[in-house]
Amino acid sequence: MIEAVRSAMDVSMGRDEDVVVFGEDVGYFGGVFRCTQGLQAKYGKTRCFDAPISESGIVGTAIGMAAYGLKPCVEIQFADYMYPAYDQLTQEAARIRYRSNGDFTCPIVVRMPTGGGIFGGQTHSQSPEALFTHVCGLKVIVPSNPYDAKGLLISAIEDPDPVMFLEPKRLYNGPFDGHHERPVTAWSKHELGEVPEGHYTIPIGKAEIRRKGSALTVIAYGTMVHVALAAAEETGIDAEVIDLRSLLPLDLETIVQSVTKTGRCVVVHEATLTSGFGAELVALVQEHCFYHLEAPVVRVTGWDTPYPHAQEWDYFPGPARVGRAFTEAMEA
Amino acid sequence: MIEAVRSAMDVSMGRDEDVVVFGEDVGYFGGVFRCTQGLQAKYGKTRCFDAPISESGIVGTAIGMAAYGLKPCVEIQFADYMYPAYDQLTQEAARIRYRSNGDFTCPIVVRMPTGGGIFGGQTHSQSPEALFTHVCGLKVIVPSNPYDAKGLLISAIEDPDPVMFLEPKRLYNGPFDGHHERPVTAWSKHELGEVPEGHYTIPIGKAEIRRKGSALTVIAYGTMVHVALAAAEETGIDAEVIDLRSLLPLDLETIVQSVTKTGRCVVVHEATLTSGFGAELVALVQEHCFYHLEAPVVRVTGWDTPYPHAQEWDYFPGPARVGRAFTEAMEA
Amino acid sequence: MDEFSRLTLHVPEPAVRPGDQPDFSNVRIPKAGSVPRPEVDVDPETIRDLAFSIIRVLNREGEAVGPWAGLLSDEELLAGLRHMMLLRAFDARMLMAQRQGKTSFYMQHLGEEAVSCAFRKALRKGDMNFPTYRQAGLLIADDYPMVEMMNQIFSNESDPCHGRQLPVMYTSKEHGFFTISGNLATQFVQAVGWAMASAIKNDTRVAAGWIGDGSTAESDFHSALVFASTYKAPVILNIVNNQWAISTFQGIARGGSGTFAARGLGFGIPALRVDGNDYLAVYAVARWAADRARRNLGPTLIEYVTYRVGAHSTSDDPSAYRPKTESEAWPLGDPVLRLKKHLIVRGVWSEERHAQAEAEIMDEVIQAQKKAEAHGTLHAGGRPSVRDIFEGVYAEMPPHIRRQRQKAGY
Amino acid sequence: MDEFSRLTLHVPEPAVRPGDQPDFSNVRIPKAGSVPRPEVDVDPETIRDLAFSIIRVLNREGEAVGPWAGLLSDEELLAGLRHMMLLRAFDARMLMAQRQGKTSFYMQHLGEEAVSCAFRKALRKGDMNFPTYRQAGLLIADDYPMVEMMNQIFSNESDPCHGRQLPVMYTSKEHGFFTISGNLATQFVQAVGWAMASAIKNDTRVAAGWIGDGSTAESDFHSALVFASTYKAPVILNIVNNQWAISTFQGIARGGSGTFAARGLGFGIPALRVDGNDYLAVYAVARWAADRARRNLGPTLIEYVTYRVGAHSTSDDPSAYRPKTESEAWPLGDPVLRLKKHLIVRGVWSEERHAQAEAEIMDEVIQAQKKAEAHGTLHAGGRPSVRDIFEGVYAEMPPHIRRQRQKAGY
Ligand SMILES: Cc1ncc(C[n+]2csc(CCOP(=O)(O)OP(=O)(O)O)c2C)c(N)n1
Ligand SMILES: Cc1ncc(C[n+]2csc(CCOP(=O)(O)OP(=O)(O)O)c2C)c(N)n1
Ligand SMILES: [Mg+2]
Ligand SMILES: [Mg+2]
């Protein structure tokens, strides 16, 4: 997925001189996950450069650049480190169009590796998406595969509003289904691992059904899409797996259609439970599908604790736990 | 409610020399809402003092003081300005006990005026509670009246963990039920407006039923408790109104008992809808009371937009809107 | 056994409090004309002293003296005087309007008019300011229509912000005025980003960031200096030191450093202090910094030494925390009176013309106010629509906001 | 018509990149003994030069010279050498353990051992450090058990953090070592808060904050300086300038200022630069700052000039961004070799004893490792319980976490 993300930036920088890329270690080195490798060499160091270690400065200057007319696409080294920029993101980027009534706008993209599964402990594993979905004015994207990642990132860069682009880092090197005990598989063997070279977009706000099913609706995004698919195979439950891709705006229609059909729903994410994005999904499902629901909507998520280092796989909601939730939803 | 909050700090400072109070304008002047008035004169300027305008510095130094063994109770001038401190609050205060396995702890209280209704526009009206409830390790309190405010603030100061204490600023001067067109009523006429002088506590994590009822459960906190009570009177619907007081930890038992009885539920808050704390409440209610629910749980909240200045009363979920939600829940 | 005595916490205090006699004898005021004017490409390390002095042009006699004088024509100075008087009259009327309930809130500039009015003249069309709430002079001096400002203040049907923003939180891209934020300091680093963008695009336009003395304590002040210093951004970083941050005297934010300008020294950024109540000095220093920026020499930090004569805002009453007569003791005088005197000394102005101008200006402001009020005030007459709550959160309204708008009945 | 040419963005670049010849000829290294030693109650404004120089004690001949020399006895220096050698051996073994899969991650100190080892000796029992991940010398030099450190690194059943923390994120209140955060810079301002608390309580203990060169760009660096300056907190603010922040050379964080120490100048905080590879110089400067703090004279900012010889962490490969031989060209040498030479010159040490000590120390580390491994390593043997995930989020477990623990089956 690294190549897909890189290609999205490459294509965008090639097409539009106003696209600039910066962040910690993203210049000469090409980023700690190598997502920007080669961009400085290709586009010059005033369009792709290293930033001081100041997330608020990175986002703050990006906002100023956007006000000027550029389209900055910046990297926060880990989503866990976006907090120093949270003020600039939520009180500035998200509100500039509104408060100025469109006199100024803020077309920035903030990329950040998210999620666990790499023994990164509590400061390299977080999934802060709900802290963005509560903020009107932001858009929030979490891709689950290289094909989407590229198309969505190009859309994000072309979008006239600020987009938080969360890249599940455990998916960088392959479609991880939670079976950490098994050998890693590469994207090359996955149908969505193949990424066309040129420009293409995927619309923001449209979910995708990854597995058709009739027994149960699973709402997931990012890494959890693969875990949900594995759980469906392993439990043999005919689950319909929705990959949200875009959390804000949300494709409510696809969700409602599916739950109306299945009558049962499981919501899955890696972030902590309380006030996670799953809560919003459950609330929406019960608001819109109440009379079709045959059982309570079940949430499977990370525990309400920091992400522990040693007990990583007891924390991660893997296919066994997700599978149990399927059974719970079916048997309720 | 201002006197209640001040009295809680006064009592705590009097009993415990380790309690210190600081923040922007809180020293000589006594705070822009006058909540700390007189404390510097009484306890000296090393126990109550002005801070530089740096919310991250205020919370960061408070954390260091707590690590030393003090019990800092700091003020953020408006909840809207807590964002620069969000990193220190969520990545540090909330995690110090956990990551050090109790070697260090963080008994701080962060007070902040919250909510709208004073024509404060988008930067003096926010209700960011959901940004705290998603963070394990924090406790989150929103009082709805002077009696509770004092008892809860003393509990918060005595609590061994970091507590976010959100004070609905529209309640500072009286029990506001959303009827902005009517003259302001003072707390002196309200039964919970009377505040005993000395030390007393109210346990964190316990809700209170403000109105017994059988038709419908309303879950609210802060200003919205009064709005919900007004809506109950005005619609004549026999609503049971729960005042959460503490959002994290949450008194789920009281909620479940009530909804199990009424079968209908309305959740009310002033914060924006999407990923607001209401979403968590709806999710919990449907998880725990699914088979007792006769209608979808309804949310009445601020709109998913910044808090506008001129259209304040079209934004604020007042008694008319809350009343309509009651009817909606009853007729569904 | 312990050779050290007990520690104590130092908490800075202002010299005087209500009831005390105002006293600024500790404020060192250099003579007008005494501070040298370096070349714009000077090595910042060689002008560290400028961060601890005060550049002044107008002396007590109303003459413009020294190396920073002589940049503005009489016409330009007369225009400058007019702008400051206009801003003062505007403030007076809007304060009254707030008291009359025509709006919820107002923030005035009394005593600080020279800073933003003169600064604007050192910039060109196309340059961009990232202001705080106390630089309306940037708009006034750029002939932005007062009626528009009032429409914004009244949140009426013609408010350019459609009622969404607190009064005085103007925006005008056309006039090089970035949309004001209620959150302090955030805009300071954004100014640096805008300037970086201008440099990335090989443009010639420059940016200016604005911040108050108290707000320099915020994190974004640091980010701004770091990024400006690293990328040598063409930006002017302005600190308006009006001595107060609501009730907090500047010693709390400044701490042990002699001045706010000194903050620039740790970044290799030229740092100048200037008499903020001296229109000519403000212009001269701003112009020097703008020239530096435009010659690709990088950022300049400027501290404007001034005094907030009025309350912080209409929600504030300063008599609770400082002597009522403190402003009268302020040693740098009143910017309007000082420029007026200079123009009289130059023979191009008189007491009579001043009195007449004052009346005319007040009339102009009143006329504008009438026009604005015809479009409504906060609680009466034309108002922005409820629909406006839902518009503009995004370029295109997403389905969930549309649903909410419909629920609201619009 | 426009007299100004087009702007361009300045992006700092290191002098050399992989493939180039390492070159530190631009680094000005003053002679050992040449920098004066002011009194601790000196006026900060009079010692601004110290922020641009380098205080050094050990000269090329291995002699301790100048006004900062003479503070440590031979025994103390021998102990210091031992601590640095222990830390180096510890690092070597833990790097190997990481490669063997016994843990997920490790961060070494190679080349920077003098900084934390010598600093610890300038503090007293009860003082508190707020360290980053590259100051394990603070624990080693305070005789914190190596086995405990390894238990933490292996996240085993005896890990003091119960498996919750990334390797090397130690905590020890008893040893004056605040729990390390993975988020950069946050601890710098916390150190100031701890110091303020000590002053509020009229205690005699002082605090020390730690930060890397790259991390000085973070906001909390600014908060720390603001609060330390305003309240004259008894704190030592340490910047470890090891020239690199992962792949980013120090010029990106430093920008146009000559040094990181210079950042203190804008705050009126005494700022000193010291040879970080010189055990004696580090101790002397740290001691000076600790004395200042304890005498209630307020904060001191110290920049340790050193070089990160190893990779940033086990996840990093520096050959991608800097010449492989750059560390050999580093002009301040190796801290272990320099102290060793000094002790030999003093006649209290020899090559033989050094070789013998090296072997003994390695043996000691290996013994500790055996003990630690008996309690398990990350993927084998004893491990913390799953219950530990849920404990300690709060002092008392709230119902919702209890429910989750039960759901997890514990
Ligand atoms: C982040 C943030 N914190 C606090 C406030 C509240 N506040 C508004 S103005 C002000 C004082 C600012 O003082 P200064 O920077 O000196 O500017 P001045 O008002 O004197 O022009 C404060 C604390 C705010 N608006 N934003
Ligand atoms: C807030 C935050 N941003 C980014 C990171 C990722 N990160 C970890 S170490 C590092 C480099 C730090 O460099 P420096 O401060 O010079 O310390 P050094 O590693 O050289 O000791 C970065 C960017 C982080 N841990 N926290
Ligand atoms: Mg001020
Ligand atoms: Mg470094």
GROMACS .gro file of N, CA and C in nm, chain A residues 134 136 280 283-284 287, chain B residues 125 127 129-130 218-221 224 227 266-282 297-308 311-326 328, chain C residues 389-390 400-401 403-405 407-408:
model
  213
  134HIS      N    1  -1.599   1.364   1.503
  134HIS     CA    2  -1.682   1.453   1.584
  134HIS      C    3  -1.663   1.599   1.542
  136CYS      N    4  -1.708   1.875   1.277
  136CYS     CA    5  -1.767   1.914   1.150
  136CYS      C    6  -1.669   2.001   1.074
  280GLU      N    7  -2.127   0.587   1.695
  280GLU     CA    8  -2.206   0.662   1.596
  280GLU      C    9  -2.273   0.565   1.498
  283ALA      N   10  -2.562   0.402   1.668
  283ALA     CA   11  -2.671   0.498   1.685
  283ALA      C   12  -2.746   0.515   1.553
  284LEU      N   13  -2.672   0.529   1.443
  284LEU     CA   14  -2.736   0.549   1.313
  284LEU      C   15  -2.814   0.425   1.271
  287GLU      N   16  -3.127   0.410   1.464
  287GLU     CA   17  -3.220   0.516   1.425
  287GLU      C   18  -3.289   0.484   1.292
  457SER      N   19  -1.847   2.865   2.292
  457SER     CA   20  -1.974   2.794   2.309
  457SER      C   21  -1.960   2.642   2.299
  459SER      N   22  -1.890   2.239   2.331
  459SER     CA   23  -1.911   2.131   2.428
  459SER      C   24  -1.827   2.011   2.384
  461GLU      N   25  -1.710   1.748   2.531
  461GLU     CA   26  -1.703   1.634   2.623
  461GLU      C   27  -1.671   1.502   2.553
  462ALA      N   28  -1.723   1.483   2.431
  462ALA     CA   29  -1.700   1.354   2.364
  462ALA      C   30  -1.553   1.336   2.328
  550VAL      N   31  -3.530   1.025   2.954
  550VAL     CA   32  -3.446   1.127   2.891
  550VAL      C   33  -3.311   1.124   2.958
  551ILE      N   34  -3.206   1.110   2.877
  551ILE     CA   35  -3.070   1.114   2.932
  551ILE      C   36  -3.010   1.248   2.894
  552ALA      N   37  -2.969   1.323   2.996
  552ALA     CA   38  -2.916   1.458   2.971
  552ALA      C   39  -2.808   1.489   3.073
  553TYR      N   40  -2.742   1.601   3.055
  553TYR     CA   41  -2.643   1.649   3.152
  553TYR      C   42  -2.625   1.798   3.131
  556MET      N   43  -2.878   2.092   2.960
  556MET     CA   44  -2.986   2.019   2.895
  556MET      C   45  -3.080   1.951   2.994
  559VAL      N   46  -3.347   2.200   3.032
  559VAL     CA   47  -3.426   2.206   2.909
  559VAL      C   48  -3.518   2.084   2.901
  598VAL      N   49  -3.485   0.925   2.493
  598VAL     CA   50  -3.434   1.041   2.418
  598VAL      C   51  -3.303   1.084   2.483
  599VAL      N   52  -3.205   1.108   2.399
  599VAL     CA   53  -3.074   1.152   2.448
  599VAL      C   54  -3.054   1.296   2.404
  600VAL      N   55  -3.012   1.381   2.496
  600VAL     CA   56  -3.004   1.524   2.466
  600VAL      C   57  -2.866   1.578   2.498
  601HIS      N   58  -2.804   1.647   2.404
  601HIS     CA   59  -2.686   1.727   2.439
  601HIS      C   60  -2.670   1.843   2.343
  602GLU      N   61  -2.586   1.937   2.385
  602GLU     CA   62  -2.569   2.059   2.310
  602GLU      C   63  -2.459   2.043   2.205
  603ALA      N   64  -2.369   1.950   2.228
  603ALA     CA   65  -2.259   1.926   2.135
  603ALA      C   66  -2.313   1.879   2.001
  604THR      N   67  -2.228   1.887   1.899
  604THR     CA   68  -2.268   1.841   1.767
  604THR      C   69  -2.305   1.693   1.771
  605LEU      N   70  -2.388   1.653   1.673
  605LEU     CA   71  -2.445   1.518   1.672
  605LEU      C   72  -2.343   1.407   1.647
  606THR      N   73  -2.278   1.416   1.532
  606THR     CA   74  -2.198   1.303   1.486
  606THR      C   75  -2.082   1.275   1.581
  607SER      N   76  -2.077   1.151   1.628
  607SER     CA   77  -1.975   1.109   1.724
  607SER      C   78  -1.980   1.189   1.854
  608GLY      N   79  -2.092   1.248   1.883
  608GLY     CA   80  -2.110   1.311   2.014
  608GLY      C   81  -2.126   1.205   2.122
  609PHE      N   82  -2.130   1.249   2.247
  609PHE     CA   83  -2.144   1.150   2.353
  609PHE      C   84  -2.279   1.080   2.345
  610GLY      N   85  -2.377   1.146   2.284
  610GLY     CA   86  -2.507   1.084   2.264
  610GLY      C   87  -2.498   0.953   2.187
  611ALA      N   88  -2.406   0.945   2.094
  611ALA     CA   89  -2.390   0.823   2.016
  611ALA      C   90  -2.355   0.706   2.108
  612GLU      N   91  -2.265   0.731   2.201
  612GLU     CA   92  -2.228   0.626   2.296
  612GLU      C   93  -2.349   0.587   2.381
  613LEU      N   94  -2.425   0.686   2.422
  613LEU     CA   95  -2.542   0.656   2.505
  613LEU      C   96  -2.642   0.572   2.428
  614VAL      N   97  -2.668   0.609   2.304
  614VAL     CA   98  -2.760   0.532   2.221
  614VAL      C   99  -2.709   0.389   2.205
  629VAL      N  100  -3.420   0.502   1.979
  629VAL     CA  101  -3.372   0.607   2.067
  629VAL      C  102  -3.349   0.732   1.981
  630VAL      N  103  -3.395   0.846   2.030
  630VAL     CA  104  -3.386   0.970   1.952
  630VAL      C  105  -3.277   1.058   2.012
  631ARG      N  106  -3.196   1.118   1.926
  631ARG     CA  107  -3.096   1.215   1.974
  631ARG      C  108  -3.141   1.356   1.939
  632VAL      N  109  -3.133   1.445   2.036
  632VAL     CA  110  -3.152   1.589   2.007
  632VAL      C  111  -3.024   1.658   2.048
  633THR      N  112  -2.961   1.724   1.955
  633THR     CA  113  -2.827   1.779   1.981
  633THR      C  114  -2.807   1.908   1.905
  634GLY      N  115  -2.693   1.972   1.928
  634GLY     CA  116  -2.652   2.080   1.839
  634GLY      C  117  -2.634   2.024   1.698
  635TRP      N  118  -2.648   2.110   1.599
  635TRP     CA  119  -2.629   2.065   1.461
  635TRP      C  120  -2.481   2.038   1.433
  636ASP      N  121  -2.456   1.966   1.327
  636ASP     CA  122  -2.317   1.935   1.289
  636ASP      C  123  -2.253   2.052   1.215
  637THR      N  124  -2.248   2.164   1.284
  637THR     CA  125  -2.188   2.285   1.229
  637THR      C  126  -2.121   2.356   1.345
  638PRO      N  127  -2.031   2.449   1.319
  638PRO     CA  128  -1.983   2.532   1.430
  638PRO      C  129  -2.101   2.607   1.492
  639TYR      N  130  -2.084   2.652   1.613
  639TYR     CA  131  -2.190   2.724   1.686
  639TYR      C  132  -2.198   2.864   1.628
  640PRO      N  133  -2.308   2.897   1.560
  640PRO     CA  134  -2.313   3.029   1.496
  640PRO      C  135  -2.344   3.138   1.598
  643GLN      N  136  -2.740   3.310   1.491
  643GLN     CA  137  -2.847   3.212   1.491
  643GLN      C  138  -2.837   3.120   1.613
  644GLU      N  139  -2.786   3.173   1.722
  644GLU     CA  140  -2.764   3.093   1.843
  644GLU      C  141  -2.887   3.011   1.883
  645TRP      N  142  -3.004   3.076   1.882
  645TRP     CA  143  -3.124   3.006   1.932
  645TRP      C  144  -3.185   2.912   1.831
  646ASP      N  145  -3.136   2.918   1.709
  646ASP     CA  146  -3.176   2.816   1.612
  646ASP      C  147  -3.083   2.696   1.619
  647TYR      N  148  -2.973   2.719   1.686
  647TYR     CA  149  -2.874   2.611   1.700
  647TYR      C  150  -2.897   2.534   1.829
  648PHE      N  151  -2.914   2.608   1.935
  648PHE     CA  152  -2.932   2.550   2.069
  648PHE      C  153  -3.056   2.458   2.070
  649PRO      N  154  -3.040   2.335   2.119
  649PRO     CA  155  -3.157   2.245   2.123
  649PRO      C  156  -3.248   2.283   2.239
  650GLY      N  157  -3.335   2.376   2.217
  650GLY     CA  158  -3.422   2.431   2.321
  650GLY      C  159  -3.541   2.341   2.350
  651PRO      N  160  -3.627   2.385   2.441
  651PRO     CA  161  -3.738   2.301   2.486
  651PRO      C  162  -3.835   2.262   2.374
  652ALA      N  163  -3.852   2.348   2.275
  652ALA     CA  164  -3.943   2.312   2.167
  652ALA      C  165  -3.887   2.192   2.090
  653ARG      N  166  -3.759   2.202   2.056
  653ARG     CA  167  -3.699   2.092   1.979
  653ARG      C  168  -3.694   1.964   2.063
  654VAL      N  169  -3.657   1.980   2.188
  654VAL     CA  170  -3.650   1.861   2.274
  654VAL      C  171  -3.790   1.802   2.291
  655GLY      N  172  -3.888   1.890   2.305
  655GLY     CA  173  -4.027   1.843   2.318
  655GLY      C  174  -4.071   1.765   2.195
  656ARG      N  175  -4.035   1.816   2.078
  656ARG     CA  176  -4.070   1.744   1.954
  656ARG      C  177  -4.008   1.605   1.953
  657ALA      N  178  -3.887   1.596   2.006
  657ALA     CA  179  -3.820   1.465   2.011
  657ALA      C  180  -3.896   1.370   2.105
  658PHE      N  181  -3.946   1.425   2.214
  658PHE     CA  182  -4.027   1.341   2.305
  658PHE      C  183  -4.146   1.283   2.228
  660GLU      N  184  -4.182   1.253   1.912
  660GLU     CA  185  -4.134   1.158   1.811
  660GLU      C  186  -4.111   1.021   1.875
 1053ILE      N  187  -2.678   2.854   0.883
 1053ILE     CA  188  -2.610   2.768   0.982
 1053ILE      C  189  -2.547   2.648   0.912
 1054PHE      N  190  -2.621   2.596   0.813
 1054PHE     CA  191  -2.584   2.467   0.756
 1054PHE      C  192  -2.495   2.477   0.633
 1064HIS      N  193  -2.569   1.419   0.563
 1064HIS     CA  194  -2.611   1.427   0.703
 1064HIS      C  195  -2.643   1.570   0.744
 1065ILE      N  196  -2.573   1.667   0.688
 1065ILE     CA  197  -2.604   1.806   0.720
 1065ILE      C  198  -2.734   1.847   0.650
 1067ARG      N  199  -2.985   1.652   0.595
 1067ARG     CA  200  -3.092   1.595   0.680
 1067ARG      C  201  -3.119   1.685   0.800
 1068GLN      N  202  -3.013   1.735   0.859
 1068GLN     CA  203  -3.030   1.819   0.977
 1068GLN      C  204  -3.096   1.952   0.940
 1069ARG      N  205  -3.057   2.005   0.826
 1069ARG     CA  206  -3.118   2.131   0.782
 1069ARG      C  207  -3.268   2.111   0.763
 1071LYS      N  208  -3.452   1.887   0.906
 1071LYS     CA  209  -3.510   1.869   1.039
 1071LYS      C  210  -3.535   2.005   1.105
 1072ALA      N  211  -3.444   2.098   1.080
 1072ALA     CA  212  -3.459   2.232   1.136
 1072ALA      C  213  -3.569   2.309   1.063
   0.00000   0.00000   0.00000
